[in-house]
Coordinates of C-alpha atoms and ligand atoms in Angstrom, one line a residue:
M1 CA -0.2 -11.2 8.0
E2 CA 2.6 -13.6 8.8
Y3 CA 5.0 -13.9 5.9
Q4 CA 6.0 -17.3 4.6
N5 CA 7.9 -17.0 1.3
V6 CA 11.3 -15.6 1.4
L7 CA 13.2 -15.1 -1.8
V8 CA 17.0 -14.7 -1.4
G9 CA 19.0 -13.0 -4.2
I10 CA 22.7 -13.8 -4.1
S11 CA 25.2 -11.8 -6.1
G12 CA 28.9 -12.7 -6.5
G13 CA 31.1 -11.7 -3.5
I14 CA 33.2 -13.6 -1.0
A15 CA 30.3 -13.2 1.5
V16 CA 28.1 -15.8 -0.4
Y17 CA 29.3 -18.4 2.1
K18 CA 27.7 -16.6 4.9
V19 CA 24.3 -16.7 3.2
C20 CA 24.4 -20.5 3.6
D21 CA 23.6 -20.0 7.3
L22 CA 20.9 -17.4 6.5
V23 CA 19.1 -19.8 4.2
S24 CA 19.5 -22.6 6.7
Q25 CA 18.2 -20.5 9.5
L26 CA 15.1 -19.4 7.4
S27 CA 14.4 -23.1 6.6
K28 CA 14.6 -24.0 10.3
R29 CA 12.0 -21.3 11.0
N30 CA 9.7 -23.1 8.6
K31 CA 9.9 -20.3 6.0
N32 CA 9.6 -21.4 2.3
V33 CA 12.9 -20.2 0.8
K34 CA 13.8 -19.9 -2.8
V35 CA 17.2 -18.8 -4.0
I36 CA 18.3 -16.9 -7.1
M37 CA 22.1 -16.7 -7.8
T38 CA 24.0 -14.8 -10.4
E39 CA 26.4 -16.8 -12.4
H40 CA 29.3 -15.1 -10.5
A41 CA 27.8 -16.1 -7.1
A42 CA 27.6 -19.7 -8.3
K43 CA 31.4 -19.6 -8.7
F44 CA 31.8 -18.9 -4.9
V45 CA 29.3 -21.6 -3.6
G46 CA 27.6 -24.1 -5.8
P47 CA 23.8 -24.0 -6.3
V48 CA 23.6 -27.5 -5.0
T49 CA 24.5 -26.3 -1.5
F50 CA 21.6 -23.8 -1.5
E51 CA 19.2 -26.4 -2.9
A52 CA 20.0 -28.7 -0.1
L53 CA 19.6 -25.9 2.5
S54 CA 16.4 -24.4 1.0
H55 CA 14.8 -27.6 -0.2
N56 CA 14.0 -26.0 -3.5
P57 CA 15.7 -25.7 -6.9
V58 CA 18.0 -22.8 -7.1
A59 CA 17.5 -20.5 -10.1
V60 CA 20.4 -19.1 -12.0
Q61 CA 19.6 -18.9 -15.6
M62 CA 16.8 -16.9 -17.2
F63 CA 16.1 -19.5 -19.8
D64 CA 16.5 -23.0 -18.1
E65 CA 15.2 -25.7 -20.4
G66 CA 11.9 -27.3 -19.4
T67 CA 11.1 -25.0 -16.6
D68 CA 8.9 -21.9 -16.2
P69 CA 9.1 -19.7 -19.3
I70 CA 8.9 -16.6 -17.1
P71 CA 10.6 -17.4 -13.9
H72 CA 11.5 -13.7 -13.0
I73 CA 7.7 -12.9 -12.8
T74 CA 6.7 -16.2 -11.1
L75 CA 9.4 -15.7 -8.5
A76 CA 8.7 -12.0 -7.9
Q77 CA 5.0 -12.8 -7.4
W78 CA 5.7 -15.7 -5.1
A79 CA 7.9 -13.6 -2.6
D80 CA 6.5 -12.2 0.5
V81 CA 9.8 -10.6 1.2
F82 CA 13.1 -10.4 -0.8
I83 CA 16.7 -10.0 0.5
L84 CA 19.7 -9.3 -1.7
A85 CA 22.7 -10.6 0.2
P86 CA 25.5 -10.0 -0.5
A87 CA 24.6 -7.1 -2.8
T88 CA 27.7 -6.3 -4.9
A89 CA 28.4 -2.8 -6.3
N90 CA 27.4 -4.1 -9.8
V91 CA 24.1 -5.6 -8.8
I92 CA 23.2 -2.5 -6.7
A93 CA 23.9 -0.3 -9.7
K94 CA 21.7 -2.6 -11.9
A95 CA 18.8 -2.5 -9.3
V96 CA 19.0 1.3 -9.1
H97 CA 19.1 1.9 -12.9
G98 CA 16.4 -0.7 -13.6
M99 CA 18.5 -3.0 -15.6
A100 CA 17.3 -6.5 -16.4
D101 CA 19.9 -8.5 -18.2
D102 CA 19.9 -11.7 -16.1
L103 CA 17.4 -13.6 -13.9
L104 CA 18.3 -11.8 -10.6
S105 CA 18.1 -8.3 -12.0
S106 CA 14.9 -9.1 -14.0
T107 CA 13.3 -10.5 -11.0
M108 CA 14.3 -7.5 -8.8
L109 CA 12.5 -5.2 -11.3
A110 CA 9.3 -7.2 -11.0
L111 CA 9.2 -7.3 -7.1
T112 CA 6.3 -5.8 -5.3
C113 CA 7.0 -7.1 -1.8
P114 CA 9.3 -5.5 0.9
K115 CA 12.9 -5.8 -0.2
I116 CA 16.2 -5.6 1.7
M117 CA 19.6 -4.8 0.2
C118 CA 22.8 -5.8 2.0
P119 CA 25.8 -4.3 0.4
A120 CA 29.1 -6.1 1.1
M121 CA 32.3 -5.3 -0.8
N122 CA 35.7 -3.8 -0.5
T123 CA 35.8 -0.6 1.5
H124 CA 37.0 1.5 -1.5
M125 CA 34.2 0.2 -3.7
L126 CA 31.7 0.9 -1.0
E127 CA 32.9 4.4 -0.5
N128 CA 33.2 5.2 -4.2
P129 CA 30.8 8.1 -4.9
A130 CA 29.1 6.0 -7.5
T131 CA 28.2 3.3 -4.9
V132 CA 27.4 5.8 -2.2
R133 CA 24.9 7.5 -4.8
N134 CA 23.4 4.2 -5.8
I135 CA 22.7 3.0 -2.3
A136 CA 21.1 6.3 -1.4
Q137 CA 19.0 6.1 -4.5
A138 CA 18.1 2.5 -3.6
E139 CA 16.9 3.7 -0.2
K140 CA 14.7 6.4 -1.9
D141 CA 13.3 3.7 -4.2
G142 CA 12.0 1.7 -1.2
W143 CA 14.8 -0.7 -0.5
N144 CA 15.6 -1.3 3.2
I145 CA 19.3 -1.1 3.5
V146 CA 21.4 -3.1 5.9
M147 CA 24.8 -1.4 5.9
P148 CA 27.9 -3.6 6.1
E149 CA 30.0 -3.9 9.2
Y150 CA 33.7 -3.0 10.0
G151 CA 36.2 -5.8 10.1
H152 CA 38.7 -7.9 8.4
L153 CA 37.9 -8.0 4.6
A154 CA 38.9 -10.8 2.1
C155 CA 41.2 -8.4 0.4
M156 CA 43.3 -8.4 3.6
E157 CA 42.3 -4.9 4.5
S158 CA 40.4 -3.8 7.6
G159 CA 37.4 -1.5 7.0
K160 CA 33.7 -1.3 6.3
G161 CA 32.3 -3.8 4.0
R162 CA 31.6 -7.1 5.8
L163 CA 28.2 -8.7 5.5
P164 CA 26.6 -8.6 8.9
K165 CA 25.8 -11.7 10.9
T166 CA 22.8 -13.9 10.2
D167 CA 20.8 -12.5 13.2
V168 CA 21.1 -9.0 11.8
L169 CA 19.7 -10.2 8.4
L170 CA 17.0 -12.2 10.0
D171 CA 15.8 -9.1 12.0
A172 CA 15.9 -7.0 8.8
I173 CA 13.7 -9.6 7.1
E174 CA 11.1 -9.6 10.0
Q175 CA 11.1 -5.9 10.1
A176 CA 10.6 -5.4 6.4
A177 CA 7.9 -8.1 6.2
A178 CA 6.0 -6.3 9.1
E179 CA 5.7 -3.3 6.8
H180 CA 3.3 -5.2 4.6
P181 CA 0.7 -6.3 7.1
L182 CA -2.1 -5.9 4.5
K183 CA -0.6 -8.2 1.9
G184 CA -3.3 -10.4 0.3
L185 CA -6.1 -8.0 1.4
H186 CA -8.3 -6.0 -0.9
V187 CA -9.2 -2.4 0.1
L188 CA -11.9 -0.4 -1.6
I189 CA -11.9 3.4 -0.9
S190 CA -14.1 6.2 -2.1
A191 CA -12.8 9.8 -2.0
G192 CA -13.6 13.3 -3.1
P193 CA -16.8 15.1 -3.8
T194 CA -19.6 14.1 -6.2
Q195 CA -20.9 16.5 -8.8
E196 CA -24.7 16.7 -9.5
A197 CA -25.4 18.2 -12.8
L198 CA -27.9 21.0 -13.2
D199 CA -27.3 21.4 -16.9
P200 CA -24.5 20.8 -19.4
V201 CA -22.4 23.6 -17.8
R202 CA -23.3 23.6 -14.2
F203 CA -23.3 21.3 -11.2
L204 CA -23.7 21.2 -7.4
S205 CA -20.8 19.9 -5.3
N206 CA -19.0 20.4 -2.1
H207 CA -15.5 21.5 -0.8
S208 CA -14.1 18.0 -0.5
S209 CA -10.5 17.8 -1.8
G210 CA -10.2 14.0 -1.8
K211 CA -7.0 14.4 0.2
Q212 CA -8.2 12.1 3.1
G213 CA -9.3 9.3 0.8
Y214 CA -6.2 9.5 -1.3
A215 CA -4.1 9.4 1.8
I216 CA -5.8 6.2 3.0
A217 CA -5.3 4.7 -0.4
K218 CA -1.6 5.6 -0.4
A219 CA -1.2 4.1 3.1
A220 CA -3.0 0.9 2.1
A221 CA -0.8 0.4 -1.0
R222 CA 2.3 1.0 1.2
M223 CA 1.1 -1.6 3.7
G224 CA 0.9 -4.2 0.8
A225 CA -2.9 -4.2 0.1
E226 CA -4.3 -4.3 -3.4
V227 CA -6.3 -1.0 -3.6
R228 CA -9.2 0.3 -5.7
L229 CA -10.0 3.9 -5.3
V230 CA -13.4 5.2 -6.5
S231 CA -12.8 8.9 -6.9
G232 CA -15.0 11.9 -7.4
P233 CA -13.5 14.8 -9.4
V234 CA -10.4 16.0 -7.6
A235 CA -7.2 17.8 -8.4
L236 CA -4.9 15.2 -7.1
D237 CA -2.3 13.0 -8.9
R238 CA -3.1 9.3 -9.4
I239 CA -1.3 7.0 -7.0
D240 CA 1.2 4.5 -8.3
G241 CA 0.0 0.9 -7.7
V242 CA -3.6 2.0 -6.9
Q243 CA -6.4 1.3 -9.4
T244 CA -8.3 4.5 -9.7
I245 CA -12.0 4.5 -10.9
P246 CA -13.1 8.0 -11.8
V247 CA -16.8 9.0 -11.2
K248 CA -18.8 12.1 -11.1
S249 CA -22.2 11.8 -9.5
A250 CA -23.4 9.9 -6.4
R251 CA -25.2 7.4 -8.5
D252 CA -22.0 6.8 -10.6
M253 CA -20.1 6.3 -7.3
Q254 CA -22.8 4.0 -6.0
Q255 CA -22.5 1.8 -9.1
A256 CA -18.6 1.7 -9.0
V257 CA -18.6 1.0 -5.3
E258 CA -21.1 -1.8 -5.5
E259 CA -19.4 -3.4 -8.5
N260 CA -16.3 -3.7 -6.3
F261 CA -17.9 -4.5 -3.0
D262 CA -17.8 -8.4 -3.2
W263 CA -14.1 -8.1 -4.1
A264 CA -13.2 -6.0 -1.0
D265 CA -12.2 -7.1 2.5
F266 CA -12.0 -3.5 3.8
I267 CA -14.3 -0.8 2.5
I268 CA -13.8 2.9 3.4
M269 CA -16.3 5.5 2.4
A270 CA -14.3 8.7 2.8
A271 CA -16.2 10.5 -0.1
A272 CA -18.3 13.5 0.6
V273 CA -21.4 12.2 -1.3
A274 CA -24.1 14.8 -2.2
D275 CA -27.2 13.8 -0.4
Y276 CA -29.5 15.4 -3.0
R277 CA -29.4 16.1 -6.8
P278 CA -31.4 18.4 -9.0
K279 CA -34.7 16.5 -9.9
Q280 CA -34.1 17.4 -13.5
T281 CA -30.9 17.9 -15.4
A282 CA -31.6 20.3 -18.2
E283 CA -30.4 19.1 -21.6
Q284 CA -29.5 22.6 -22.7
K285 CA -27.9 25.4 -20.7
I286 CA -30.5 27.1 -18.5
K287 CA -30.8 30.7 -19.6
K288 CA -31.2 33.5 -17.1
H289 CA -34.6 35.1 -16.6
E290 CA -36.1 37.9 -14.7
G291 CA -36.6 37.2 -11.0
S292 CA -35.5 34.3 -8.8
M293 CA -35.2 30.6 -9.8
M294 CA -36.3 27.5 -7.9
V295 CA -34.5 24.1 -8.2
E296 CA -36.2 21.0 -6.9
F297 CA -33.9 18.4 -5.4
V298 CA -34.4 14.7 -5.0
K299 CA -32.7 12.4 -2.6
N300 CA -29.5 10.4 -3.8
P301 CA -29.0 6.9 -2.5
D302 CA -27.1 6.5 0.8
I303 CA -24.2 4.4 -0.6
L304 CA -22.7 3.6 2.9
A305 CA -26.1 2.5 4.3
G306 CA -26.6 0.2 1.3
L307 CA -23.2 -1.4 1.9
G308 CA -23.9 -1.8 5.6
A309 CA -27.1 -3.7 4.8
K310 CA -25.4 -6.3 2.7
K311 CA -22.0 -6.5 4.4
K312 CA -20.7 -10.2 4.5
N313 CA -18.9 -11.8 7.5
G314 CA -15.3 -10.9 7.4
Q315 CA -15.8 -7.6 5.6
V316 CA -14.9 -4.6 7.6
L317 CA -16.8 -1.3 6.8
C318 CA -15.6 2.1 7.8
G319 CA -17.6 5.4 7.3
F320 CA -16.8 9.0 7.9
A321 CA -18.9 11.7 9.5
M322 CA -18.4 15.3 8.9
E323 CA -20.2 17.5 11.5
T324 CA -20.4 21.0 12.6
E325 CA -22.3 20.4 15.9
N326 CA -23.2 17.5 18.2
L327 CA -20.4 15.5 16.8
E328 CA -20.6 12.4 19.1
K329 CA -24.3 12.0 19.0
N330 CA -24.7 12.6 15.3
A331 CA -21.7 10.4 14.3
R332 CA -22.7 7.5 16.6
A333 CA -26.1 7.5 15.1
K334 CA -24.4 7.1 11.7
L335 CA -22.2 4.3 12.9
E336 CA -25.2 2.3 14.1
S337 CA -27.8 3.2 11.4
K338 CA -25.4 2.5 8.6
N339 CA -24.1 -0.8 10.2
C340 CA -20.4 0.3 10.1
D341 CA -17.6 -1.4 12.1
L342 CA -15.8 1.9 12.4
L343 CA -16.6 5.5 12.0
I344 CA -14.2 8.4 11.6
A345 CA -15.9 11.6 12.9
N346 CA -14.5 15.0 12.5
N347 CA -15.7 18.5 13.2
L348 CA -15.2 20.9 10.4
T349 CA -14.7 23.8 12.8
T350 CA -11.8 22.2 14.7
P351 CA -8.4 23.8 13.7
G352 CA -6.4 21.2 11.6
A353 CA -9.4 19.3 10.5
G354 CA -11.5 19.6 7.4
F355 CA -11.6 19.4 3.6
Q356 CA -8.5 21.2 2.2
T357 CA -6.0 20.5 5.0
D358 CA -3.2 18.0 5.1
T359 CA -4.0 17.0 8.7
N360 CA -7.0 15.8 10.5
V361 CA -8.3 15.7 14.0
V362 CA -10.8 12.9 14.5
T363 CA -12.7 10.7 16.9
M364 CA -12.5 7.0 16.0
M365 CA -15.8 5.4 16.9
K366 CA -16.4 1.7 17.3
L367 CA -19.5 -0.2 18.6
D368 CA -17.7 -0.6 22.1
G369 CA -16.3 3.0 22.5
N370 CA -14.6 6.1 21.2
E371 CA -11.0 7.1 20.9
Q372 CA -10.0 10.7 20.4
L373 CA -6.9 10.9 18.2
P374 CA -4.4 13.8 18.3
L375 CA -3.7 16.0 15.3
L376 CA -2.3 13.7 12.5
S377 CA -1.3 14.0 8.9
K378 CA -4.0 12.5 6.7
E379 CA -1.6 9.6 5.7
E380 CA -0.8 8.8 9.4
L381 CA -4.5 8.8 10.0
G382 CA -4.9 6.4 7.1
C383 CA -2.4 4.0 8.7
R384 CA -4.3 4.2 12.0
I385 CA -7.6 3.5 10.4
L386 CA -6.3 0.5 8.5
K387 CA -4.6 -0.9 11.6
E388 CA -7.8 -0.5 13.6
M389 CA -9.7 -2.3 10.7
M390 CA -7.1 -5.2 11.0
E391 CA -7.9 -5.5 14.7
I392 CA -11.6 -5.5 14.0
R393 CA -11.0 -8.2 11.3
K394 CA -9.2 -10.4 13.8
G395 CA -12.1 -10.3 16.2
K396 CA -14.7 -11.3 13.5
Ligands
CTP401 N1 -22.6 8.7 2.6 C1 -22.9 7.8 1.6 N2 -24.0 8.2 0.7 C2 -24.6 9.4 0.9 C3 -24.2 10.2 1.9 C4 -23.2 9.8 2.7 O1 -22.4 6.8 1.3 N3 -25.6 9.7 0.1 C5 -21.5 8.3 3.4 C6 -20.2 9.2 3.5 O2 -19.3 8.7 2.4 C7 -19.8 9.0 4.9 C8 -21.0 8.7 5.7 O3 -21.9 8.3 4.7 O4 -18.9 7.9 5.0 C9 -21.5 9.9 6.4 O5 -21.6 11.0 5.5 P1 -22.1 12.5 6.1 O6 -22.2 13.4 4.9 O7 -21.3 12.9 7.3 O8 -23.6 12.1 6.6 P2 -25.0 11.9 6.0 O9 -25.3 10.5 6.2 O10 -25.0 12.4 4.6 O11 -25.9 12.7 7.0 P3 -26.0 14.3 7.2 O12 -25.5 14.9 5.9 O13 -27.4 14.5 7.5 O14 -25.0 14.7 8.2

């Protein structure tokens, strides 16, 4: 989705004057621009200048009278993309250590959008091991770093430390914003096996690890979506920023998925749902007897088929098919009968595909044709699936 709201954080260095041009160029490109300055930054160029260039009030103080009582949260939520330019050694250190002692640092802590950090300072400050460590850590924490250029510095030295030209900063904004193509979209995913209880100590299940569904959830969150993950019992860590709804049986899963169905724009059924459950769940542990034992099974609801039947315009539905033979024929029949927009078919017997692996080899099936994908990590495949769903959504 095209980004609109650019939040510019300005900390106190001589390069503040260069950011006037950045704000002006963003306004010319019809972006909504808001500026936060530190008090030190406001000593280099007055907030009035940025107010005129951004056509918005400039925020400096945490507690301005008569305005929003929680500006740091409001601004962080408003932003589609954030750029910290220039980023001084002090403000970088604050960002990396999670400090929140003024409006800019508090806002940075509350950001969920893509963010760019543009260090600009004296060469020795830049090369100080503390700053080097902090910038490396910021990158690990998800900041996109635009490193400074060589040139003449305000301290009359030549070296690395100059804030790059406006064009470089504009490109960095474009690139970072493109990383969140799912911003504003709701993605509902099911993952893992279901467990069908036989008695209080036993259940029937399958070998699903949940890895593929969790990998899609991770990819969707990284691409900026709001994600809800309905998960059968798995041995995987919860994913930061993803709302996980734990379930056990197919019927629990059906209820959780259906409760969240209207909320969702994209629905991906990656779970290995048990088709049958024991007709009766014994209240007490079943004791062993002489001879064999019969268990009668009844059919579970087909969750995906139920969703396909009530899918609304604009919703994109993706199913999975796990086959051991006649992959194309069986999987295409599922795509059509369950009214999916996309079906990810894999053959359990293909090397690199299957339940416990970190990779997958799949055929992506749409109504108008198939695409065989190469061996991919489950997260890469997650990205491909989500991109395909975006394309399908555009065509709807
Ligand atoms: N699925 C579902 N509810 C079920 C069974 C399957 O929602 N009771 C979904 C799965 O999450 C998957 C798709 O349907 O997205 C296909 O699942 P799969 O087990 O491959 O196929 P089935 O429809 O169960 O058919 P079969 O077991 O006969 O191959």
